[in-house]
Coordinates of C-alpha atoms in Angstrom, one line a residue:
Chain A
M16 CA 36.0 108.9 93.3
N17 CA 33.7 106.1 92.6
I18 CA 34.0 103.7 95.5
L19 CA 32.5 100.2 96.0
V20 CA 32.4 98.6 99.4
F21 CA 31.6 94.9 100.0
V22 CA 30.1 93.9 103.3
K23 CA 28.7 90.8 105.0
R24 CA 26.1 90.1 107.7
V25 CA 27.6 88.0 110.5
P26 CA 26.7 87.0 114.1
D27 CA 27.7 89.5 116.7
T28 CA 31.2 88.8 118.1
E29 CA 29.7 88.3 121.5
S30 CA 27.7 85.4 120.3
R31 CA 28.1 82.0 121.8
I32 CA 28.1 79.6 118.8
R33 CA 26.0 76.5 118.9
I34 CA 26.1 73.7 116.3
Q35 CA 23.4 71.8 114.4
H36 CA 25.4 68.6 114.0
E37 CA 23.2 66.9 111.4
T38 CA 23.3 69.8 108.9
R39 CA 26.8 71.0 109.9
T40 CA 25.6 74.5 110.4
I41 CA 25.5 76.9 113.2
V42 CA 22.2 77.5 115.1
E43 CA 21.0 81.0 114.1
D44 CA 18.1 81.2 116.6
G45 CA 18.8 83.8 119.2
L46 CA 21.8 85.2 117.5
N47 CA 22.2 88.9 117.0
F48 CA 23.5 89.8 113.5
I49 CA 25.7 92.7 112.6
I50 CA 27.8 94.1 109.8
S51 CA 31.2 92.3 110.0
P52 CA 33.5 94.6 112.0
Y53 CA 36.3 94.8 109.4
D54 CA 33.7 95.8 106.8
E55 CA 32.8 98.8 109.0
Y56 CA 36.4 100.0 108.6
A57 CA 36.0 99.7 104.8
V58 CA 32.8 101.7 104.8
E59 CA 34.3 104.4 107.0
E60 CA 37.4 104.7 104.7
A61 CA 35.2 105.0 101.7
L62 CA 33.1 107.7 103.3
R63 CA 36.3 109.6 104.3
L64 CA 37.7 109.4 100.8
K65 CA 34.4 110.7 99.4
E66 CA 34.3 113.5 101.8
A67 CA 37.9 114.5 100.9
K68 CA 37.7 114.0 97.1
G69 CA 34.0 113.9 96.2
G70 CA 32.3 111.0 94.3
A71 CA 30.0 108.3 95.5
V72 CA 30.0 105.3 97.8
R73 CA 28.0 102.2 96.8
V74 CA 27.8 99.3 99.2
V75 CA 27.2 95.7 98.0
S76 CA 26.3 92.6 100.0
A77 CA 25.4 89.1 98.9
G78 CA 23.0 87.1 101.1
R79 CA 19.4 86.5 102.1
D80 CA 16.7 89.2 102.5
E81 CA 17.8 89.9 106.1
T82 CA 21.0 91.3 104.7
A83 CA 19.1 94.4 103.8
A84 CA 19.4 95.5 107.5
V85 CA 23.2 95.6 107.2
L86 CA 22.9 97.6 104.0
R87 CA 20.6 100.1 105.7
K88 CA 23.2 100.6 108.4
C89 CA 25.6 101.6 105.6
L90 CA 23.1 104.0 104.2
A91 CA 22.7 105.5 107.7
M92 CA 26.5 105.9 108.0
G93 CA 26.4 107.9 104.7
A94 CA 26.6 105.6 101.8
D95 CA 24.9 106.9 98.6
E96 CA 23.5 103.6 97.3
V97 CA 23.4 100.0 98.1
L98 CA 22.8 96.8 96.2
L99 CA 21.7 93.4 97.6
V100 CA 22.7 90.4 95.6
K101 CA 20.1 87.8 96.6
D102 CA 21.7 84.5 97.4
D103 CA 19.6 82.2 99.5
V104 CA 22.3 79.5 99.8
P105 CA 23.5 79.2 103.5
E106 CA 27.1 79.7 104.3
T107 CA 29.2 77.5 102.0
Y108 CA 32.7 78.5 103.4
D109 CA 33.7 78.6 99.7
G110 CA 35.3 82.0 99.2
L111 CA 35.7 81.5 95.5
R112 CA 31.9 81.0 95.1
T113 CA 31.3 84.4 96.8
A114 CA 34.1 86.0 94.8
R115 CA 32.6 84.9 91.5
I116 CA 29.2 86.4 92.5
L117 CA 30.8 89.7 93.6
A118 CA 33.1 90.0 90.6
R119 CA 30.2 89.3 88.2
T120 CA 28.1 91.9 90.1
V121 CA 30.9 94.5 89.5
E122 CA 31.2 93.6 85.8
R123 CA 27.4 93.6 85.1
K124 CA 26.0 96.2 87.5
L125 CA 28.8 98.4 89.0
A126 CA 31.5 98.9 86.4
G127 CA 33.8 101.9 86.5
A128 CA 34.8 102.0 90.1
D129 CA 38.1 103.5 91.1
L130 CA 38.4 101.6 94.4
L131 CA 37.0 98.3 95.7
L132 CA 37.1 98.1 99.5
F133 CA 36.5 95.0 101.7
G134 CA 37.0 94.0 105.3
K135 CA 40.1 91.8 105.6
Q136 CA 37.9 88.9 106.5
S137 CA 34.3 88.2 107.6
V138 CA 34.1 87.5 111.3
G139 CA 32.7 84.0 111.2
A140 CA 33.9 82.1 108.1
D141 CA 37.2 83.8 108.8
N142 CA 38.3 82.9 105.3
S143 CA 40.3 86.0 104.3
Q144 CA 39.8 85.0 100.7
V145 CA 37.2 87.1 98.9
P146 CA 39.1 90.4 98.4
A147 CA 42.1 88.8 96.7
M148 CA 39.9 86.5 94.7
V149 CA 37.8 89.3 93.4
A150 CA 41.0 91.2 92.6
E151 CA 42.3 88.3 90.6
L152 CA 39.0 87.6 88.8
L153 CA 38.8 91.3 87.8
G154 CA 42.5 91.6 87.0
L155 CA 43.1 94.3 89.5
P156 CA 46.0 94.9 91.9
Q157 CA 45.4 94.4 95.6
A158 CA 46.6 95.3 99.1
T159 CA 45.1 93.2 101.9
V160 CA 45.1 93.8 105.7
V161 CA 45.6 97.5 105.2
T162 CA 46.0 99.8 108.2
K163 CA 46.7 103.1 106.3
L164 CA 45.7 104.2 102.8
E165 CA 46.5 107.2 100.8
V166 CA 45.0 108.0 97.4
E167 CA 46.5 110.6 95.1
G168 CA 45.1 111.0 91.6
T169 CA 45.1 107.6 89.8
S170 CA 47.3 105.8 92.3
A171 CA 47.2 104.7 95.9
T172 CA 49.7 103.8 98.6
A173 CA 48.7 101.2 101.1
W174 CA 50.4 100.0 104.3
R175 CA 49.6 96.4 105.1
E176 CA 50.3 94.5 108.3
I177 CA 52.9 91.7 108.1
E178 CA 54.6 89.8 110.9
G179 CA 56.6 92.3 112.9
G180 CA 56.0 95.3 110.7
L181 CA 54.4 96.8 107.6
E182 CA 54.7 96.5 103.9
K183 CA 54.2 99.6 101.8
V184 CA 52.4 98.7 98.6
A185 CA 52.1 101.0 95.6
L186 CA 49.0 100.5 93.4
P187 CA 47.6 102.0 90.3
L188 CA 43.8 102.5 90.4
P189 CA 41.4 100.8 90.2
A190 CA 42.6 98.5 93.0
V191 CA 41.2 96.2 95.7
I192 CA 41.9 97.1 99.3
S193 CA 41.0 95.0 102.4
A194 CA 40.7 96.9 105.7
Q195 CA 42.3 95.9 109.0
K196 CA 41.5 97.3 112.4
G197 CA 43.5 100.5 112.9
L198 CA 42.7 101.9 109.5
N199 CA 40.3 104.3 111.0
E200 CA 37.6 104.7 113.7
P201 CA 34.2 104.0 112.2
R202 CA 31.5 106.7 112.8
Y203 CA 28.2 106.0 114.5
E204 CA 25.1 106.5 112.5
T205 CA 23.2 109.6 113.4
L206 CA 19.4 109.5 114.1
K207 CA 18.9 111.7 111.1
G208 CA 20.9 109.2 109.0
I209 CA 18.9 106.3 110.3
M210 CA 15.6 108.0 109.5
A211 CA 16.8 108.9 106.0
A212 CA 18.1 105.4 105.4
K213 CA 14.7 103.9 106.2
K214 CA 13.3 105.8 103.2
K215 CA 16.0 104.8 100.7
P216 CA 15.4 101.8 98.5
V217 CA 17.5 98.6 98.8
P218 CA 17.6 97.4 95.2
V219 CA 17.9 93.7 94.7
V220 CA 19.7 91.8 91.9
T221 CA 19.3 88.0 91.5
L222 CA 21.9 85.5 90.5
E223 CA 19.9 84.8 87.4
E224 CA 20.0 88.4 86.5
L225 CA 23.8 88.3 86.8
G226 CA 23.8 85.5 84.2
F227 CA 24.4 82.5 86.5
A228 CA 22.6 79.3 85.5
A229 CA 21.7 76.6 88.0
G230 CA 24.8 74.5 88.5
D231 CA 27.2 77.4 88.0
L232 CA 27.8 78.1 91.6
V233 CA 28.0 74.6 93.2
P234 CA 30.4 75.0 96.2
A235 CA 33.7 73.2 95.9
V236 CA 34.0 73.0 99.7
E237 CA 32.2 70.1 101.3
A238 CA 31.8 70.3 105.1
T239 CA 32.3 66.9 106.6
G240 CA 32.3 68.0 110.2
L241 CA 31.5 70.9 112.4
D242 CA 32.3 70.9 116.2
V243 CA 32.8 73.2 119.1
P244 CA 36.1 72.7 120.8
A245 CA 36.2 70.6 123.9
A246 CA 35.7 72.8 126.9
R247 CA 38.9 73.3 128.8
Q248 CA 38.9 72.1 132.4
A249 CA 39.4 74.8 135.0
G250 CA 42.8 74.2 136.6
R251 CA 44.5 75.0 139.9
I252 CA 43.9 78.3 141.5
L253 CA 46.6 79.8 143.8
K254 CA 45.7 82.4 146.4
G255 CA 47.7 84.2 149.0
D256 CA 51.0 86.0 149.2
A257 CA 52.2 87.3 145.9
A258 CA 55.8 86.0 146.3
E259 CA 54.6 82.5 147.4
T260 CA 52.0 82.1 144.6
A261 CA 54.5 83.3 142.0
R262 CA 57.1 80.7 143.3
E263 CA 54.5 77.9 143.3
L264 CA 53.3 78.8 139.8
V265 CA 56.8 78.6 138.4
R266 CA 57.3 75.2 140.2
L267 CA 54.0 73.9 138.6
L268 CA 55.0 75.1 135.1
R269 CA 58.4 73.4 135.5
D270 CA 57.5 70.1 137.3
E271 CA 53.9 69.5 136.4
A272 CA 53.2 71.2 133.0
K273 CA 56.9 70.8 132.0
V274 CA 56.4 73.9 129.8
I275 CA 59.6 75.6 131.0
Chain B
M27 CA 52.3 65.2 94.6
I28 CA 51.7 67.5 97.5
A29 CA 53.7 70.7 97.3
A30 CA 54.4 73.5 99.7
Y31 CA 55.2 77.1 98.7
L32 CA 58.2 78.4 100.6
E33 CA 58.0 82.0 101.6
I34 CA 61.2 83.9 101.8
R35 CA 61.9 86.8 104.2
D36 CA 65.3 88.4 104.7
G37 CA 66.8 85.8 102.4
K38 CA 65.7 82.9 104.4
I39 CA 62.8 80.4 104.2
K40 CA 60.2 81.1 106.9
K41 CA 59.9 78.5 109.6
S42 CA 56.1 78.4 109.1
S43 CA 56.7 77.5 105.5
L44 CA 59.0 74.6 106.5
E45 CA 56.2 73.5 108.9
A46 CA 53.9 73.4 105.9
L47 CA 56.4 71.4 103.9
S48 CA 56.8 69.0 106.8
E49 CA 53.0 68.5 106.9
A50 CA 53.0 68.1 103.1
K51 CA 55.6 65.3 103.5
R52 CA 53.6 63.5 106.3
R53 CA 50.4 63.5 104.3
A54 CA 52.1 62.7 101.0
A55 CA 53.7 59.6 102.7
E56 CA 50.3 58.5 103.9
L57 CA 48.9 58.9 100.4
G58 CA 51.9 57.3 98.8
T59 CA 52.8 60.3 96.7
E60 CA 55.8 62.5 96.5
T61 CA 56.6 65.8 98.2
A62 CA 57.7 69.0 96.4
A63 CA 58.6 72.5 97.4
V64 CA 58.2 75.7 95.4
L65 CA 60.6 78.7 95.5
A66 CA 59.9 81.9 93.7
G67 CA 61.9 85.1 93.5
A68 CA 64.7 86.9 91.7
A69 CA 67.5 84.5 92.8
V70 CA 66.3 81.7 95.1
S71 CA 67.8 78.5 93.8
G72 CA 70.4 78.7 96.6
L73 CA 67.7 77.9 99.1
A74 CA 66.8 74.5 97.5
P75 CA 69.1 72.5 99.9
A76 CA 67.1 73.8 102.9
A77 CA 63.9 72.4 101.2
F78 CA 65.6 69.0 100.4
S79 CA 66.8 68.7 104.0
Q80 CA 63.2 69.2 105.1
G81 CA 62.1 66.3 103.0
A82 CA 61.2 67.6 99.6
A83 CA 61.9 65.2 96.8
K84 CA 61.7 67.9 94.1
V85 CA 62.2 71.6 94.4
Y86 CA 60.6 73.8 91.7
V87 CA 62.4 77.0 91.2
I88 CA 60.7 80.0 89.6
E89 CA 63.4 82.7 89.1
N90 CA 62.6 86.0 87.4
K91 CA 63.8 89.5 88.0
A92 CA 60.2 90.7 88.0
L93 CA 59.8 88.7 91.2
A94 CA 62.4 90.7 93.1
D95 CA 59.7 92.6 95.0
Y96 CA 56.6 90.8 96.2
S97 CA 53.5 91.5 94.2
S98 CA 50.4 89.2 94.7
Q99 CA 49.7 89.5 91.0
S100 CA 53.1 88.4 89.6
Y101 CA 53.6 85.7 92.3
A102 CA 50.1 84.3 91.5
I103 CA 51.1 84.1 87.9
A104 CA 54.3 82.3 88.9
L105 CA 52.6 79.8 91.1
A106 CA 49.8 79.1 88.6
G107 CA 52.7 78.4 86.2
F108 CA 54.1 75.9 88.6
A109 CA 50.6 74.3 89.1
A110 CA 50.2 73.9 85.3
A111 CA 53.7 72.4 84.9
A112 CA 53.7 70.0 87.9
K113 CA 50.0 69.3 88.4
P114 CA 50.1 68.8 92.2
A115 CA 47.2 67.2 93.9
A116 CA 47.6 69.7 96.7
L117 CA 49.5 72.9 97.4
F118 CA 50.1 74.2 100.9
F119 CA 51.1 77.7 102.0
A120 CA 51.9 79.0 105.5
A121 CA 49.0 81.1 106.8
T122 CA 51.2 84.2 107.1
A123 CA 50.5 87.7 105.9
M124 CA 52.0 86.7 102.5
G125 CA 50.3 83.3 102.4
K126 CA 46.9 84.8 103.1
D127 CA 47.5 87.5 100.5
L128 CA 48.8 85.1 97.8
A129 CA 46.9 81.8 98.2
P130 CA 43.4 83.2 97.4
R131 CA 44.8 85.0 94.4
V132 CA 46.4 81.7 93.2
A133 CA 43.1 79.9 93.9
A134 CA 41.0 82.3 91.8
R135 CA 43.5 82.1 89.0
L136 CA 43.3 78.3 89.1
G137 CA 39.6 78.2 89.7
A138 CA 40.2 76.1 92.8
A139 CA 38.8 76.3 96.3
L140 CA 41.0 77.1 99.3
A141 CA 41.0 76.1 103.0
T142 CA 42.3 79.0 105.1
D143 CA 44.3 78.8 108.3
C144 CA 44.1 75.1 108.8
T145 CA 45.0 73.6 112.2
K146 CA 44.8 70.0 111.1
V147 CA 45.2 68.0 107.8
A148 CA 44.2 64.3 107.8
V149 CA 43.8 61.6 105.2
K150 CA 40.4 59.9 105.4
D151 CA 39.3 57.3 102.8
G152 CA 42.2 58.3 100.6
A153 CA 41.3 62.0 100.5
L154 CA 42.6 65.0 102.4
E155 CA 40.5 66.5 105.1
F156 CA 41.2 70.0 106.4
T157 CA 40.2 71.2 109.8
R158 CA 40.1 75.0 110.5
P159 CA 38.7 77.3 113.1
I160 CA 35.7 79.4 112.3
Y161 CA 34.2 82.2 114.5
A162 CA 37.8 82.7 115.6
G163 CA 38.0 79.3 117.2
K164 CA 34.5 79.1 118.7
A165 CA 33.9 76.2 116.3
F166 CA 36.0 74.0 114.0
L167 CA 35.0 73.1 110.5
T168 CA 36.3 70.0 108.8
L169 CA 36.1 70.1 105.0
R170 CA 37.1 68.5 101.8
L171 CA 38.0 70.4 98.6
K172 CA 36.3 69.1 95.5
S173 CA 38.5 71.1 93.1
T174 CA 42.2 70.5 91.9
P175 CA 44.7 71.4 93.2
Q176 CA 43.5 71.3 96.8
L177 CA 44.8 74.6 98.2
A178 CA 45.3 75.3 101.9
T179 CA 47.0 77.7 104.1
L180 CA 48.4 76.2 107.4
R181 CA 48.5 78.1 110.6
P182 CA 52.0 78.8 111.9
N183 CA 53.2 77.1 115.1
V184 CA 50.7 74.3 114.8
F185 CA 52.3 71.7 112.5
P186 CA 55.5 70.2 113.9
L187 CA 58.8 70.6 111.9
G188 CA 60.0 67.3 110.5
Q189 CA 63.4 65.9 111.4
A190 CA 66.0 67.5 109.1
V191 CA 67.5 64.9 106.9
G192 CA 70.5 65.0 104.6
G193 CA 70.3 64.4 100.9
A194 CA 69.4 66.1 97.8
G195 CA 66.7 65.8 95.1
E196 CA 65.8 67.1 91.8
T197 CA 65.7 70.8 91.1
I198 CA 63.3 71.8 88.3
K199 CA 63.2 75.3 86.8
V200 CA 59.8 76.6 85.9
E201 CA 59.5 79.6 83.5
A202 CA 57.3 82.2 85.0
A203 CA 55.0 83.6 82.4
S204 CA 56.0 87.1 81.6
S205 CA 54.6 89.3 84.3
E206 CA 55.4 92.6 82.5
G207 CA 52.5 94.9 83.2
A208 CA 51.0 92.4 85.6
A209 CA 53.2 93.4 88.5
Q210 CA 51.0 96.2 89.6
G211 CA 50.4 96.5 93.3
R212 CA 54.0 95.9 94.3
V213 CA 55.7 96.1 97.7
V214 CA 58.0 99.1 97.6
E215 CA 59.2 99.1 101.2
V216 CA 59.2 96.8 104.2
I217 CA 59.0 98.7 107.5
K218 CA 60.0 96.7 110.5
E219 CA 58.8 97.5 113.9
E220 CA 61.7 99.2 115.8
S221 CA 61.6 96.6 118.5
A222 CA 61.7 93.8 115.9
E223 CA 59.3 92.0 118.2
L224 CA 58.1 88.5 117.4
D225 CA 54.5 88.4 116.2
V226 CA 52.0 86.9 118.7
T227 CA 51.1 84.2 116.2
E228 CA 54.7 83.1 115.9
A229 CA 55.7 83.1 119.6
D230 CA 56.1 80.1 121.8
V231 CA 55.0 82.2 124.8
V232 CA 52.4 85.0 124.7
V233 CA 52.1 87.3 127.7
S234 CA 48.9 89.3 127.3
G235 CA 47.5 92.3 129.2
G236 CA 44.0 93.5 129.6
R237 CA 41.9 96.2 131.4
G238 CA 43.5 95.2 134.7
L239 CA 46.7 96.9 133.7
K240 CA 44.9 100.2 134.0
G241 CA 47.1 102.0 131.5
A242 CA 49.9 101.9 128.9
D243 CA 52.4 102.4 131.7
A244 CA 52.0 98.9 133.0
F245 CA 52.9 97.2 129.7
P246 CA 56.7 97.3 130.5
L247 CA 55.9 94.8 133.3
L248 CA 54.6 92.4 130.7
R249 CA 57.5 93.1 128.4
D250 CA 59.9 92.2 131.2
L251 CA 58.1 89.0 131.9
A252 CA 58.0 88.1 128.2
A253 CA 61.8 88.9 127.9
V254 CA 62.5 86.0 130.2
F255 CA 61.6 83.5 127.5
P256 CA 63.5 83.0 124.2
R257 CA 60.5 83.3 121.8
A258 CA 57.9 85.3 123.5
A259 CA 55.6 88.1 122.4
V260 CA 53.3 90.6 124.2
G261 CA 49.6 90.4 123.5
A262 CA 46.6 92.3 124.6
S263 CA 42.8 92.1 125.0
R264 CA 40.5 94.2 122.9
S265 CA 39.8 96.6 125.7
A266 CA 43.5 97.3 126.2
V267 CA 43.8 98.0 122.4
D268 CA 40.7 100.1 122.2
S269 CA 41.9 102.1 125.1
G270 CA 45.0 102.9 123.1
W271 CA 47.5 101.3 125.5
I272 CA 49.1 99.1 122.8
G273 CA 48.9 98.7 119.0
H274 CA 46.1 96.5 117.5
Q275 CA 48.7 94.2 116.0
H276 CA 49.0 92.8 119.5
Q277 CA 45.3 92.1 119.9
V278 CA 44.4 88.5 120.6
G279 CA 40.8 87.3 120.1
Q280 CA 38.0 87.8 117.6
T281 CA 38.7 91.0 115.6
G282 CA 42.3 90.3 116.6
K283 CA 44.6 87.3 116.2
T284 CA 44.1 83.7 117.1
V285 CA 47.1 82.2 118.8
S286 CA 48.1 78.8 120.0
P287 CA 51.4 79.1 121.8
E288 CA 52.9 76.6 124.3
L289 CA 52.2 79.0 127.1
Y290 CA 49.6 81.8 127.2
M291 CA 49.7 84.2 130.2
A292 CA 46.6 86.3 130.6
I293 CA 47.4 89.2 132.9
G294 CA 44.5 91.3 134.1
I295 CA 42.3 89.9 131.5
S296 CA 38.8 89.0 132.6
G297 CA 38.2 86.6 129.7
A298 CA 35.4 87.9 127.5
I299 CA 34.1 85.4 125.0
Q300 CA 35.8 87.2 122.1
H301 CA 39.2 86.9 123.9
L302 CA 38.7 83.2 124.9
A303 CA 38.0 82.4 121.2
G304 CA 41.4 83.6 120.2
M305 CA 43.6 81.8 122.8
S306 CA 41.7 78.7 124.0
S307 CA 43.8 76.4 121.8
S308 CA 47.0 77.4 123.7
K309 CA 48.7 74.4 125.2
F310 CA 48.9 75.8 128.7
I311 CA 47.1 78.9 130.0
V312 CA 48.1 80.9 133.1
A313 CA 45.8 83.7 134.4
V314 CA 46.6 86.4 136.9
N315 CA 43.5 88.4 138.0
K316 CA 42.3 89.9 141.2
D317 CA 38.7 88.8 140.6
P318 CA 38.3 85.1 141.6
E319 CA 35.1 85.0 139.5
A320 CA 36.8 86.2 136.3
P321 CA 35.8 83.8 133.4
I322 CA 39.5 83.5 132.4
F323 CA 39.9 81.1 135.4
K324 CA 37.5 78.7 133.8
V325 CA 39.9 78.0 131.0
A326 CA 43.2 78.5 132.8
D327 CA 45.4 75.5 133.8
Y328 CA 46.9 77.6 136.6
G329 CA 45.6 80.8 138.0
I330 CA 46.8 83.3 140.6
V331 CA 44.1 85.4 142.3
G332 CA 46.0 88.5 143.3
D333 CA 47.2 92.0 142.4
L334 CA 49.0 91.7 139.1
F335 CA 51.3 94.7 140.1
E336 CA 52.6 92.6 143.0
V337 CA 52.5 89.2 141.3
V338 CA 54.0 89.9 137.9
P339 CA 57.4 91.3 139.0
R340 CA 57.8 88.3 141.4
L341 CA 56.8 85.9 138.7
T342 CA 59.4 87.5 136.4
D343 CA 62.1 87.1 139.1
E344 CA 61.2 83.5 139.8
L345 CA 61.1 82.5 136.2
K346 CA 64.5 84.2 135.6
K347 CA 66.0 82.1 138.5
T348 CA 64.4 78.9 137.4
L349 CA 65.4 79.3 133.7
A350 CA 69.0 80.2 134.7
E351 CA 69.3 76.9 136.6

């Protein structure tokens, strides 16, 4: 199987987010960057499929030079090749812009894949847009937020999470799948894998090489504000006997908060 | 025109879709334009009255046997057909599993940008502004969409339902472009959780458990507490999920779900930053934890410092008594 995986470099989920108000961007100083956690499930699923059925796993990411570190992690996990699409524009929150870049990358550089795997969303922009948009731009079927995937010959069955249950989706290949937590348990890189990954190249393709002209990728999303939520005030703390505190809490919920 | 796509599950329009329609009506009134609803499926025109009573002036109906089972491809074709026929200024979806699957596909088909999971829509200087959480709620981004139609998915349980009104409007049939051959990637089965539990994102009350529960065996305590309320769900912290005590669909926080219920009860949850991101927009927060220094108490409106195994059963009893009054 020829599998493509798309990943993004994002701030660690333990990060405290600070805002640069004038530029409406987050402050990157002091942040630790990682591969978006959902993307890790996608990489793991690709590696497992390759181990079971043969083939190759290629991982793609669009971003600045620093993104190479995330791609090296994928190499260390066992990916065969990576490709960095160099895009120096900071976060635009415009999923369609990213999808256009990735779909063009597939068409021009990575044609012939059987399966395109994504994380269900990047942890950060939280857009949940790019997988379905790439599917539409390439005319491929999709299953998003997938917790179980079976591939048999030229078709796949995916189980996707919905409110209070699952949807079973039947797909012909090639298809786009986006991974949800629960799909698998991603492996850790081995020391040997990390050492080998250091020696592997991280090829770079530019937006110009993909045929984009200046002005082709102007974001259609204009940020007019970026704020951190107002801090909640610590409330009333009850201590003492379990029965008494429980009774007092229920009284407060009824008489003061009026929530019950 | 501001339109809302109405999702249908089990033959009924989803409440979160009616919330999106209500918001479409409020913003359309502010902009002095009309409100429309869109229904798509094999046989859906019978649901038009529900859309009229929620304030739609027009209901666009796309009926086609090929739409009997949901497929993001064929539904995207259908909705793009609606957009071409009606030329709405904006189209809202509920940010449900289906809405988040379908809206980006429609956006790519129309070449229009999309705002995901909005918690606020406002009109400023005659234009729509969308506010949405990023970093799972650690920050809120306000944005304008420079493409047409302006597409947005609206978070369930955030936008109030409008007052139901009587009356009817115009029903307009839209021909769905033939989706023969395009309906690949189709839902062949819907598997409901046996308990038919409410999803944490849809519940009015969320009772969540964390590491303090010490094991899967303690979750029935939380289920009993949740069962006291009419629309409650059981949630969990990442550590409880990663320990295998409960399924990941219950996880609240970054890498889980973001919730904003009327009442959030954090039981045995210390309050790691990833968890706080996912529940801090709840209206009221209650915490039960034996550690008085736990960060969860910094965001809780009411906290009980104590042993959850003693407190929770008594809390359940007290709530039962009070709610029965």
